[in-house]
């Protein structure tokens, strides 16, 4: 039950994320950000009672470090999260095959306006804020 919740959440989050990469002039970048944030909220809220609402392996690892999750459970969650993400990408490929191929499988790339170091820094800060928020709330 718990692993199924982790799997489904990762699958939906990944498939939703990859579909959000499609440019949409009427919604804009801020609209996509709000939609993605809303999806995270819904997924965490709906699975918090099952598995604690872990969002990704970084959150699970943080909870493992402060001993709120056992090593076995953390490994099981991370495996379920990764398998769910792979399944989500498979769903997107099945639904949007032409677009999937056009964007190289939906792999994220760094904008030419930013260096890879800047992108890495943004990822580190974003991950820190996410994990810090979860650890503060649990």
PDB file of C-alpha atoms in Angstrom:
ATOM      1  CA  UNK A   1       0.000   0.000   0.000  1.00  0.00           C
ATOM      2  CA  UNK A   2       2.729   2.432   1.040  1.00  0.00           C
ATOM      3  CA  UNK A   3       5.012   1.547  -1.864  1.00  0.00           C
ATOM      4  CA  UNK A   4       2.058   1.778  -4.223  1.00  0.00           C
ATOM      5  CA  UNK A   5       1.415   5.326  -2.987  1.00  0.00           C
ATOM      6  CA  UNK A   6       5.044   6.297  -3.569  1.00  0.00           C
ATOM      7  CA  UNK A   7       4.976   4.694  -7.025  1.00  0.00           C
ATOM      8  CA  UNK A   8       1.735   6.400  -8.095  1.00  0.00           C
ATOM      9  CA  UNK A   9       2.802   9.803  -6.787  1.00  0.00           C
ATOM     10  CA  UNK A  10       6.127   9.688  -8.626  1.00  0.00           C
ATOM     11  CA  UNK A  11       4.416   8.446 -11.789  1.00  0.00           C
ATOM     12  CA  UNK A  12       1.840  11.256 -11.791  1.00  0.00           C
ATOM     13  CA  UNK A  13       4.377  13.912 -10.834  1.00  0.00           C
ATOM     14  CA  UNK A  14       6.747  12.878 -13.622  1.00  0.00           C
ATOM     15  CA  UNK A  15       4.071  12.579 -16.288  1.00  0.00           C
ATOM     16  CA  UNK A  16       2.568  15.917 -15.254  1.00  0.00           C
ATOM     17  CA  UNK A  17       5.999  17.570 -15.280  1.00  0.00           C
ATOM     18  CA  UNK A  18       6.844  16.324 -18.764  1.00  0.00           C
ATOM     19  CA  UNK A  19       3.486  17.466 -20.132  1.00  0.00           C
ATOM     20  CA  UNK A  20       4.043  20.900 -18.565  1.00  0.00           C
ATOM     21  CA  UNK A  21       7.147  21.352 -20.737  1.00  0.00           C
ATOM     22  CA  UNK A  22       4.857  21.965 -23.724  1.00  0.00           C
ATOM     23  CA  UNK A  23       4.854  25.725 -24.427  1.00  0.00           C
ATOM     24  CA  UNK A  24       1.459  27.272 -23.837  1.00  0.00           C
ATOM     25  CA  UNK A  25       1.117  30.956 -24.650  1.00  0.00           C
ATOM     26  CA  UNK A  26      -2.223  31.349 -22.884  1.00  0.00           C
ATOM     27  CA  UNK A  27      -0.979  30.050 -19.536  1.00  0.00           C
ATOM     28  CA  UNK A  28       2.612  31.235 -19.550  1.00  0.00           C
ATOM     29  CA  UNK A  29       5.523  30.207 -17.392  1.00  0.00           C
ATOM     30  CA  UNK A  30       3.895  31.361 -14.149  1.00  0.00           C
ATOM     31  CA  UNK A  31       0.752  29.357 -14.910  1.00  0.00           C
ATOM     32  CA  UNK A  32       2.822  26.222 -15.491  1.00  0.00           C
ATOM     33  CA  UNK A  33       4.662  26.851 -12.212  1.00  0.00           C
ATOM     34  CA  UNK A  34       1.372  27.209 -10.325  1.00  0.00           C
ATOM     35  CA  UNK A  35      -0.033  24.070 -11.947  1.00  0.00           C
ATOM     36  CA  UNK A  36       3.088  22.099 -11.053  1.00  0.00           C
ATOM     37  CA  UNK A  37       3.052  23.419  -7.480  1.00  0.00           C
ATOM     38  CA  UNK A  38      -0.626  22.548  -7.190  1.00  0.00           C
ATOM     39  CA  UNK A  39       0.070  19.017  -8.377  1.00  0.00           C
ATOM     40  CA  UNK A  40       2.792  18.623  -5.741  1.00  0.00           C
ATOM     41  CA  UNK A  41       0.381  19.884  -3.076  1.00  0.00           C
ATOM     42  CA  UNK A  42      -2.343  17.449  -4.131  1.00  0.00           C
ATOM     43  CA  UNK A  43       0.023  14.485  -4.328  1.00  0.00           C
ATOM     44  CA  UNK A  44       1.623  15.164  -0.943  1.00  0.00           C
ATOM     45  CA  UNK A  45      -1.719  15.808   0.733  1.00  0.00           C
ATOM     46  CA  UNK A  46      -3.332  12.706  -0.731  1.00  0.00           C
ATOM     47  CA  UNK A  47      -0.485  10.368   0.236  1.00  0.00           C
ATOM     48  CA  UNK A  48       0.668  11.926   3.527  1.00  0.00           C
ATOM     49  CA  UNK A  49      -1.392   9.456   5.532  1.00  0.00           C
ATOM     50  CA  UNK A  50      -0.065   6.474   3.573  1.00  0.00           C
ATOM     51  CA  UNK A  51       3.660   7.073   3.340  1.00  0.00           C
ATOM     52  CA  UNK A  52       4.328  10.458   4.889  1.00  0.00           C
ATOM     53  CA  UNK A  53       4.032  12.428   1.648  1.00  0.00           C
ATOM     54  CA  UNK A  54       7.585  11.967   0.444  1.00  0.00           C
ATOM     55  CA  UNK A  55       8.007  13.843  -2.819  1.00  0.00           C
ATOM     56  CA  UNK A  56      11.318  12.539  -4.104  1.00  0.00           C
ATOM     57  CA  UNK A  57      14.439  10.674  -3.013  1.00  0.00           C
ATOM     58  CA  UNK A  58      15.992  13.875  -1.600  1.00  0.00           C
ATOM     59  CA  UNK A  59      13.133  14.198   0.895  1.00  0.00           C
ATOM     60  CA  UNK A  60      13.338  10.508   1.748  1.00  0.00           C
ATOM     61  CA  UNK A  61      17.107  10.790   2.230  1.00  0.00           C
ATOM     62  CA  UNK A  62      16.652  13.814   4.499  1.00  0.00           C
ATOM     63  CA  UNK A  63      14.132  11.929   6.612  1.00  0.00           C
ATOM     64  CA  UNK A  64      16.529   8.970   6.722  1.00  0.00           C
ATOM     65  CA  UNK A  65      19.326  11.234   8.007  1.00  0.00           C
ATOM     66  CA  UNK A  66      17.216  12.459  10.912  1.00  0.00           C
ATOM     67  CA  UNK A  67      16.034   8.891  11.570  1.00  0.00           C
ATOM     68  CA  UNK A  68      12.359   9.431  10.827  1.00  0.00           C
ATOM     69  CA  UNK A  69      12.526   6.625   8.247  1.00  0.00           C
ATOM     70  CA  UNK A  70      14.371   3.316   8.538  1.00  0.00           C
ATOM     71  CA  UNK A  71      17.043   2.380   5.999  1.00  0.00           C
ATOM     72  CA  UNK A  72      14.947  -0.462   4.545  1.00  0.00           C
ATOM     73  CA  UNK A  73      11.880   1.758   4.198  1.00  0.00           C
ATOM     74  CA  UNK A  74      13.944   4.590   2.665  1.00  0.00           C
ATOM     75  CA  UNK A  75      15.411   2.242   0.063  1.00  0.00           C
ATOM     76  CA  UNK A  76      11.959   0.842  -0.716  1.00  0.00           C
ATOM     77  CA  UNK A  77      10.527   4.376  -1.072  1.00  0.00           C
ATOM     78  CA  UNK A  78      13.376   5.496  -3.333  1.00  0.00           C
ATOM     79  CA  UNK A  79      12.997   2.445  -5.564  1.00  0.00           C
ATOM     80  CA  UNK A  80       9.223   3.022  -5.766  1.00  0.00           C
ATOM     81  CA  UNK A  81       9.765   6.733  -6.520  1.00  0.00           C
ATOM     82  CA  UNK A  82      12.232   5.984  -9.316  1.00  0.00           C
ATOM     83  CA  UNK A  83      10.047   3.254 -10.820  1.00  0.00           C
ATOM     84  CA  UNK A  84       7.044   5.591 -10.658  1.00  0.00           C
ATOM     85  CA  UNK A  85       9.036   8.304 -12.437  1.00  0.00           C
ATOM     86  CA  UNK A  86      10.084   5.858 -15.162  1.00  0.00           C
ATOM     87  CA  UNK A  87       6.473   4.762 -15.558  1.00  0.00           C
ATOM     88  CA  UNK A  88       5.332   8.403 -15.766  1.00  0.00           C
ATOM     89  CA  UNK A  89       7.799   9.104 -18.562  1.00  0.00           C
ATOM     90  CA  UNK A  90       6.551   5.972 -20.338  1.00  0.00           C
ATOM     91  CA  UNK A  91       2.991   7.291 -20.152  1.00  0.00           C
ATOM     92  CA  UNK A  92       4.064  10.634 -21.597  1.00  0.00           C
ATOM     93  CA  UNK A  93       5.965   8.899 -24.397  1.00  0.00           C
ATOM     94  CA  UNK A  94       2.894   6.812 -25.182  1.00  0.00           C
ATOM     95  CA  UNK A  95       0.583   9.833 -25.280  1.00  0.00           C
ATOM     96  CA  UNK A  96       2.875  12.457 -26.830  1.00  0.00           C
ATOM     97  CA  UNK A  97       5.305  10.336 -28.842  1.00  0.00           C
ATOM     98  CA  UNK A  98       6.077  12.909 -31.556  1.00  0.00           C
ATOM     99  CA  UNK A  99       6.613  15.712 -29.059  1.00  0.00           C
ATOM    100  CA  UNK A 100       8.620  13.370 -26.817  1.00  0.00           C
ATOM    101  CA  UNK A 101      11.023  12.650 -29.672  1.00  0.00           C
ATOM    102  CA  UNK A 102      11.210  16.344 -30.684  1.00  0.00           C
ATOM    103  CA  UNK A 103      12.407  17.397 -27.225  1.00  0.00           C
ATOM    104  CA  UNK A 104      14.892  14.566 -26.774  1.00  0.00           C
ATOM    105  CA  UNK A 105      12.790  12.586 -24.354  1.00  0.00           C
ATOM    106  CA  UNK A 106      11.950  15.589 -22.233  1.00  0.00           C
ATOM    107  CA  UNK A 107      15.418  15.873 -20.741  1.00  0.00           C
ATOM    108  CA  UNK A 108      15.887  19.163 -18.945  1.00  0.00           C
ATOM    109  CA  UNK A 109      18.553  21.426 -20.362  1.00  0.00           C
ATOM    110  CA  UNK A 110      20.136  24.625 -19.151  1.00  0.00           C
ATOM    111  CA  UNK A 111      19.087  27.797 -20.948  1.00  0.00           C
ATOM    112  CA  UNK A 112      21.892  29.422 -22.935  1.00  0.00           C
ATOM    113  CA  UNK A 113      21.371  32.482 -20.706  1.00  0.00           C
ATOM    114  CA  UNK A 114      22.707  30.599 -17.654  1.00  0.00           C
ATOM    115  CA  UNK A 115      25.832  28.590 -16.923  1.00  0.00           C
ATOM    116  CA  UNK A 116      25.707  25.001 -15.724  1.00  0.00           C
ATOM    117  CA  UNK A 117      27.103  26.203 -12.398  1.00  0.00           C
ATOM    118  CA  UNK A 118      24.204  28.627 -11.994  1.00  0.00           C
ATOM    119  CA  UNK A 119      21.723  25.878 -12.846  1.00  0.00           C
ATOM    120  CA  UNK A 120      23.376  23.521 -10.355  1.00  0.00           C
ATOM    121  CA  UNK A 121      23.233  26.229  -7.694  1.00  0.00           C
ATOM    122  CA  UNK A 122      19.533  26.787  -8.361  1.00  0.00           C
ATOM    123  CA  UNK A 123      18.876  23.038  -8.085  1.00  0.00           C
ATOM    124  CA  UNK A 124      20.803  22.826  -4.807  1.00  0.00           C
ATOM    125  CA  UNK A 125      18.926  25.797  -3.333  1.00  0.00           C
ATOM    126  CA  UNK A 126      15.550  24.484  -4.521  1.00  0.00           C
ATOM    127  CA  UNK A 127      16.235  21.021  -3.126  1.00  0.00           C
ATOM    128  CA  UNK A 128      17.400  22.506   0.172  1.00  0.00           C
ATOM    129  CA  UNK A 129      14.230  24.596   0.493  1.00  0.00           C
ATOM    130  CA  UNK A 130      12.043  21.579  -0.307  1.00  0.00           C
ATOM    131  CA  UNK A 131      13.795  19.237   2.136  1.00  0.00           C
ATOM    132  CA  UNK A 132      14.020  21.925   4.837  1.00  0.00           C
ATOM    133  CA  UNK A 133      10.289  22.614   4.523  1.00  0.00           C
ATOM    134  CA  UNK A 134       9.410  18.924   4.805  1.00  0.00           C
ATOM    135  CA  UNK A 135      11.764  18.376   7.747  1.00  0.00           C
ATOM    136  CA  UNK A 136      10.353  21.441   9.512  1.00  0.00           C
ATOM    137  CA  UNK A 137       6.793  20.214   9.022  1.00  0.00           C
ATOM    138  CA  UNK A 138       7.366  16.640  10.235  1.00  0.00           C
TER     139      UNK A 138
END
